């Protein structure tokens, strides 16, 4: 039996339903209800809003063979707890790269051009006429764009801004010779990158090493004309500090898609000026979400049929 913790789109649900008995929790399921639902599962399909820990794995029981995450980021899954119990864990890399990189570009432009403030003013009747001094922002052409984490999504985002005429600098754990060569990108230490960049975009995974890697001091380095974008994960950033830096003018603008305690968002951030805030929609295109559903199902089917899954992470 396969348990879908919340909801799996037909591109993934249909191939699973053809082969296995399904049990589905729905979008409103609580963690307590899930503990009951998973009992006896051979496979469990989860999304980033579902923490998978020892308690949930034990509630599923000894028959559990695979946990398939409907996401590339897997900070919701305790991989060590999976490994200890001999449970395979999988994710959905690649199929959401384009969608997420494009959303990071959209947030870059929205924040750089103060689009949220401008639209709010127009809708609320505060637009009194063309004003040459209003909403002056930053052009991507000629800007230095700092990419933190030059992996699949970071690399694609770097290509997009490079195509618009930006200079690309980056941090990663290892040098990316192909990006240096093909994009003229330069690797830097984090603090050097923050000082050098007009735009900083986060694409590293959530981990103990990246936890709150961007706080008040780092935002100050990005500076009063700088743009900060986060489409990776909320825990990399001190959200209140972003709100405070926007309020004080220490930071130019921000475009955020992810938050520390989703779906809660810091009230300081909600009230801050020059911020474009989206509800975790990085992968929300038809192509990416169908691809993620299909990939999650392929991983489940492979493990339950005794084959190596295409996207094993534990
Ligand atoms: P990826 O290919 O694994 O790339 C991650 C990059 O981060 C790699 O270049 C890695 O460096 C770098 N990195 C790891 N630890 C780092 C550290 N401590 N400091 C600096 N860089 C570090 O992953 P991806 O597919 O691009 O996805 C990236 C993240 O995006 C995911 O983990 C997920 O959280 C997030 N995401 C969000 C959405 C959304 O809806 N907003 C959608 C998809 C993904 P090395 O290459 O040197 O190891």
Coordinates of C-alpha atoms and ligand atoms in Angstrom, one line a residue:
X1 CA 0.0 0.0 0.0
X2 CA 1.2 3.5 -0.9
X3 CA 0.3 6.4 1.3
X4 CA 0.2 9.9 -0.2
X5 CA 0.5 12.1 2.8
X6 CA -1.3 15.1 1.3
X7 CA -2.0 15.4 -2.5
X8 CA -0.2 14.0 -5.6
X9 CA -1.2 15.4 -9.0
X10 CA -2.6 12.9 -11.6
X11 CA 0.7 12.7 -13.4
X12 CA 2.1 10.8 -10.4
X13 CA -1.1 9.5 -8.8
X14 CA -2.4 7.7 -11.9
X15 CA 0.7 5.4 -12.4
X16 CA 0.6 4.6 -8.7
X17 CA -3.1 3.9 -8.7
X18 CA -2.7 1.5 -11.6
X19 CA -0.3 -0.6 -9.6
X20 CA -0.9 -0.2 -5.9
X21 CA -3.6 0.4 -3.3
X22 CA -3.5 4.1 -2.4
X23 CA -4.4 5.9 0.8
X24 CA -4.5 9.7 0.7
X25 CA -4.4 12.3 3.5
X26 CA -5.5 15.5 1.6
X27 CA -4.2 19.0 2.0
X28 CA -5.7 19.5 5.5
X29 CA -4.2 16.4 7.2
X30 CA -2.6 17.0 10.6
X31 CA 0.6 15.4 11.7
X32 CA -1.4 13.4 14.3
X33 CA -3.8 12.1 11.7
X34 CA -0.9 11.2 9.4
X35 CA 0.6 9.0 12.2
X36 CA -2.6 6.8 11.9
X37 CA -2.8 7.0 8.1
X38 CA 0.7 5.7 7.5
X39 CA 0.3 2.4 9.4
X40 CA 1.2 -0.5 7.2
X41 CA 2.5 1.6 4.3
X42 CA 5.2 0.2 1.9
X43 CA 5.7 3.6 0.4
X44 CA 5.1 7.1 1.6
X45 CA 4.9 10.2 -0.7
X46 CA 5.4 13.5 1.2
X47 CA 6.0 17.2 0.4
X48 CA 8.2 19.8 2.1
X49 CA 5.4 20.6 4.6
X50 CA 5.5 17.1 6.1
X51 CA 8.4 16.4 8.6
X52 CA 9.5 12.8 8.2
X53 CA 11.1 11.8 11.5
X54 CA 11.7 8.5 13.5
X55 CA 8.2 8.8 15.0
X56 CA 6.5 8.9 11.6
X57 CA 8.7 6.1 10.2
X58 CA 8.0 3.9 13.2
X59 CA 4.2 4.6 12.9
X60 CA 4.4 3.3 9.3
X61 CA 6.0 0.1 10.6
X62 CA 8.6 -2.5 9.4
X63 CA 7.0 -2.8 5.9
X64 CA 8.0 0.8 4.9
X65 CA 10.5 0.6 2.0
X66 CA 10.6 4.1 0.5
X67 CA 9.8 7.8 1.4
X68 CA 9.5 9.8 -1.8
X69 CA 9.7 13.6 -1.4
X70 CA 7.7 15.7 -3.8
X71 CA 10.6 18.3 -3.9
X72 CA 14.3 18.6 -4.5
X73 CA 15.0 20.1 -1.1
X74 CA 14.8 17.4 1.6
X75 CA 15.4 19.3 4.8
X76 CA 11.9 17.9 6.0
X77 CA 13.3 14.4 6.0
X78 CA 15.5 12.9 8.7
X79 CA 17.8 10.9 6.3
X80 CA 19.7 9.3 9.1
X81 CA 16.4 8.0 10.6
X82 CA 15.5 6.6 7.2
X83 CA 18.9 4.9 6.8
X84 CA 18.8 3.4 10.3
X85 CA 15.5 1.7 9.4
X86 CA 16.6 0.6 5.9
X87 CA 14.1 3.0 4.3
X88 CA 15.1 4.5 0.9
X89 CA 14.5 8.2 0.5
X90 CA 14.2 10.0 -2.8
X91 CA 13.6 13.5 -4.2
X92 CA 12.8 15.2 -7.5
X93 CA 15.8 17.1 -8.9
X94 CA 16.1 18.7 -12.3
X95 CA 12.4 18.8 -13.3
X96 CA 11.9 22.0 -11.3
X97 CA 15.2 23.8 -12.1
X98 CA 13.8 26.0 -14.9
X99 CA 10.6 27.0 -13.0
X100 CA 12.5 27.9 -9.8
X101 CA 15.3 29.8 -11.7
X102 CA 12.7 31.8 -13.6
X103 CA 10.9 32.6 -10.4
X104 CA 14.1 33.8 -8.9
X105 CA 14.6 36.1 -11.9
X106 CA 11.0 37.3 -11.6
X107 CA 11.6 38.2 -7.9
X108 CA 14.9 39.8 -8.8
X109 CA 13.1 42.1 -11.3
X110 CA 10.1 42.7 -9.0
X111 CA 12.3 43.7 -6.1
X112 CA 14.8 45.7 -8.2
X113 CA 12.0 47.7 -9.8
X114 CA 9.9 48.1 -6.6
X115 CA 6.9 46.5 -8.3
X116 CA 5.0 45.4 -5.2
X117 CA 5.1 48.9 -3.7
X118 CA 4.2 50.5 -7.0
X119 CA 1.3 48.2 -7.6
X120 CA 0.0 48.6 -4.1
X121 CA 0.1 52.4 -4.4
X122 CA -1.8 52.2 -7.7
X123 CA -4.5 49.8 -6.4
X124 CA -4.9 51.8 -3.1
X125 CA -5.4 55.1 -5.0
X126 CA -2.1 56.6 -4.0
X127 CA -0.9 57.1 -7.6
X128 CA -1.3 60.8 -8.2
X129 CA 0.6 61.0 -11.5
X130 CA 4.0 60.4 -13.2
X131 CA 6.8 61.3 -10.9
X132 CA 10.4 61.2 -12.2
X133 CA 11.8 60.6 -8.7
X134 CA 9.5 57.7 -7.7
X135 CA 10.3 54.0 -7.6
X136 CA 13.8 54.3 -8.9
X137 CA 15.3 50.9 -9.0
X138 CA 18.2 48.9 -10.4
X139 CA 18.9 47.6 -13.9
X140 CA 20.2 44.0 -14.2
X141 CA 22.4 44.9 -17.2
X142 CA 25.7 45.9 -15.8
X143 CA 24.8 44.8 -12.2
X144 CA 27.0 42.3 -10.3
X145 CA 24.8 39.4 -9.3
X146 CA 25.9 37.1 -6.4
X147 CA 24.7 33.6 -6.6
X148 CA 24.9 31.6 -3.3
X149 CA 24.9 27.9 -4.3
X150 CA 25.8 27.4 -8.0
X151 CA 24.1 24.1 -8.4
X152 CA 21.3 23.2 -10.8
X153 CA 19.0 26.1 -10.0
X154 CA 21.7 28.6 -9.1
X155 CA 23.5 27.9 -12.4
X156 CA 20.3 28.3 -14.5
X157 CA 19.6 31.6 -12.7
X158 CA 23.2 32.7 -13.4
X159 CA 22.7 32.0 -17.1
X160 CA 19.4 34.0 -17.2
X161 CA 21.0 37.1 -15.5
X162 CA 24.2 36.7 -17.5
X163 CA 21.9 36.7 -20.6
X164 CA 20.6 40.1 -19.5
X165 CA 24.1 41.5 -19.2
X166 CA 24.9 41.0 -15.5
X167 CA 28.4 40.0 -14.1
X168 CA 28.1 36.8 -12.1
X169 CA 30.0 36.0 -8.9
X170 CA 29.2 32.9 -6.7
X171 CA 29.9 30.8 -3.6
X172 CA 29.6 27.1 -3.5
X173 CA 31.5 24.3 -1.8
X174 CA 33.6 23.6 -4.9
X175 CA 34.7 25.7 -7.8
X176 CA 32.6 25.4 -11.0
X177 CA 35.2 25.6 -13.8
X178 CA 32.4 25.3 -16.5
X179 CA 30.6 28.4 -15.1
X180 CA 33.8 30.3 -14.8
X181 CA 34.5 29.5 -18.4
X182 CA 31.1 29.8 -20.0
X183 CA 29.6 32.6 -17.9
X184 CA 32.7 34.5 -16.9
X185 CA 31.7 33.8 -13.3
X186 CA 34.0 34.3 -10.4
X187 CA 34.0 32.3 -7.1
X188 CA 34.3 34.3 -3.9
X189 CA 34.1 34.0 -0.1
X190 CA 30.6 34.9 1.2
X191 CA 31.5 38.2 2.7
X192 CA 33.4 39.3 -0.4
X193 CA 30.4 38.3 -2.5
X194 CA 27.9 40.2 -0.3
X195 CA 30.0 43.4 -0.6
X196 CA 30.6 43.1 -4.3
X197 CA 27.0 42.3 -5.4
X198 CA 24.2 44.6 -6.4
X199 CA 21.8 41.5 -6.3
X200 CA 22.3 38.4 -4.1
X201 CA 20.2 35.3 -4.8
X202 CA 20.2 32.3 -2.5
X203 CA 20.2 28.8 -4.0
X204 CA 21.9 26.6 -1.4
X205 CA 20.0 23.8 0.4
X206 CA 18.9 24.1 4.0
X207 CA 21.4 22.4 6.3
X208 CA 23.1 22.9 9.6
X209 CA 25.9 24.8 7.8
X210 CA 23.6 27.1 5.9
X211 CA 21.2 27.8 8.9
X212 CA 20.7 31.6 9.1
X213 CA 23.7 32.2 6.9
X214 CA 22.0 35.6 6.1
X215 CA 21.3 37.8 9.1
X216 CA 21.6 41.5 10.0
X217 CA 25.3 41.8 9.4
X218 CA 25.1 40.1 5.9
X219 CA 22.2 42.2 4.9
X220 CA 24.1 45.3 5.8
X221 CA 26.9 44.2 3.4
X222 CA 24.4 43.8 0.6
X223 CA 23.5 47.4 1.4
X224 CA 21.0 50.2 1.0
X225 CA 21.0 49.9 -2.8
X226 CA 21.2 46.1 -2.9
X227 CA 18.6 43.5 -3.7
X228 CA 18.2 40.3 -1.8
X229 CA 16.3 37.3 -3.2
X230 CA 15.5 33.9 -1.6
X231 CA 13.9 31.0 -3.4
X232 CA 15.9 28.3 -1.5
X233 CA 14.5 27.7 2.0
X234 CA 13.4 30.0 4.8
X235 CA 15.8 28.7 7.5
X236 CA 18.8 30.1 5.6
X237 CA 17.7 33.6 6.5
X238 CA 16.8 35.6 9.6
X239 CA 13.4 36.8 8.4
X240 CA 12.9 39.5 11.1
X241 CA 16.3 40.9 10.2
X242 CA 15.2 41.3 6.6
X243 CA 12.1 43.2 7.7
X244 CA 14.2 45.4 10.0
X245 CA 16.8 46.1 7.3
X246 CA 14.1 47.1 4.8
X247 CA 12.4 49.3 7.4
X248 CA 15.7 51.1 8.4
X249 CA 16.9 51.4 4.8
X250 CA 20.0 49.2 5.5
X251 CA 18.8 46.9 2.6
X252 CA 17.5 48.2 -0.7
X253 CA 14.8 45.6 -1.6
X254 CA 13.9 42.0 -1.1
X255 CA 12.1 39.3 -3.1
X256 CA 11.2 36.2 -1.0
X257 CA 9.4 32.9 -1.9
X258 CA 10.2 30.9 1.3
X259 CA 10.0 31.5 5.0
X260 CA 11.2 30.1 8.3
X261 CA 7.9 28.8 9.7
X262 CA 5.7 28.3 6.6
X263 CA 2.9 29.2 6.2
X264 CA 3.5 31.8 8.9
X265 CA 5.4 35.0 7.8
X266 CA 7.0 37.4 10.2
X267 CA 4.7 40.4 10.7
X268 CA 7.8 42.7 10.5
X269 CA 8.4 41.4 7.0
X270 CA 4.8 41.7 6.0
X271 CA 4.8 45.4 7.0
X272 CA 8.2 46.2 5.5
X273 CA 8.5 48.4 2.4
X274 CA 10.3 47.3 -0.9
X275 CA 9.5 43.7 -0.4
X276 CA 7.9 41.2 -2.9
X277 CA 6.6 38.2 -0.9
X278 CA 5.4 35.1 -2.7
X279 CA 3.8 32.0 -1.0
X280 CA 6.5 29.3 -1.9
X281 CA 5.6 29.0 -5.6
X282 CA 9.1 28.4 -7.0
X283 CA 8.2 25.2 -8.7
X284 CA 4.6 26.1 -9.5
X285 CA 4.5 25.7 -13.3
X286 CA 2.4 23.0 -15.0
X287 CA 5.6 21.4 -16.5
X288 CA 7.5 21.4 -13.2
X289 CA 4.7 20.2 -10.9
X290 CA 3.7 17.4 -13.4
X291 CA 7.4 16.5 -13.7
X292 CA 7.8 16.3 -9.9
X293 CA 4.6 14.1 -9.5
X294 CA 5.9 11.8 -12.3
X295 CA 9.3 11.6 -10.7
X296 CA 8.0 10.9 -7.2
X297 CA 5.9 8.1 -8.6
X298 CA 8.8 6.6 -10.7
X299 CA 10.9 6.5 -7.5
X300 CA 8.2 4.7 -5.6
X301 CA 7.5 2.2 -8.4
X302 CA 11.3 1.4 -8.8
X303 CA 11.8 0.6 -5.1
X304 CA 8.6 -1.4 -4.7
X305 CA 9.5 -3.4 -7.9
X306 CA 13.0 -4.1 -6.5
X307 CA 15.0 -1.7 -8.7
X308 CA 17.3 1.2 -7.8
X309 CA 15.2 4.4 -7.8
X310 CA 16.4 7.2 -10.1
X311 CA 16.8 9.8 -7.4
X312 CA 18.0 8.2 -4.2
X313 CA 19.1 10.6 -1.4
X314 CA 19.4 7.9 1.4
Ligands
LIG1 P1 21.8 21.5 -6.0 O1 21.9 21.3 -7.5 O2 22.2 20.5 -5.0 O3 22.6 22.9 -5.7 C1 22.9 23.3 -4.4 C2 24.1 24.2 -4.4 O4 24.3 24.7 -3.1 C3 25.4 23.5 -4.9 O5 26.1 24.3 -5.8 C4 26.2 23.4 -3.6 O6 27.6 23.5 -3.8 C5 25.7 24.6 -2.9 N1 25.9 24.6 -1.4 C6 25.7 23.5 -0.5 N2 26.1 23.9 0.7 C7 26.5 25.2 0.6 C8 27.1 26.1 1.5 N3 27.2 25.7 2.8 N4 27.5 27.3 1.1 C9 27.3 27.6 -0.2 N5 26.8 26.8 -1.2 C10 26.5 25.6 -0.7 O7 20.3 21.9 -5.7 P2 19.2 22.6 -6.6 O8 18.4 21.6 -7.3 O9 19.8 23.7 -7.3 O10 18.2 23.2 -5.4 C11 18.7 24.1 -4.5 C12 17.7 24.4 -3.4 O11 16.6 25.1 -3.9 C13 17.0 23.1 -2.9 O12 17.8 22.6 -1.8 C14 15.7 23.6 -2.3 O13 15.7 23.9 -1.0 C15 15.4 24.9 -3.1 N6 14.2 24.9 -4.0 C16 13.2 25.7 -3.7 C17 12.1 25.7 -4.5 C18 10.9 26.7 -4.3 O14 9.8 26.3 -4.5 N7 11.2 27.9 -3.8 C19 12.0 24.9 -5.6 C20 13.1 24.0 -5.9 C21 14.2 24.0 -5.0 P3 28.5 22.3 -4.4 O15 28.0 22.1 -5.8 O16 29.8 22.8 -4.4 O17 28.2 21.1 -3.5

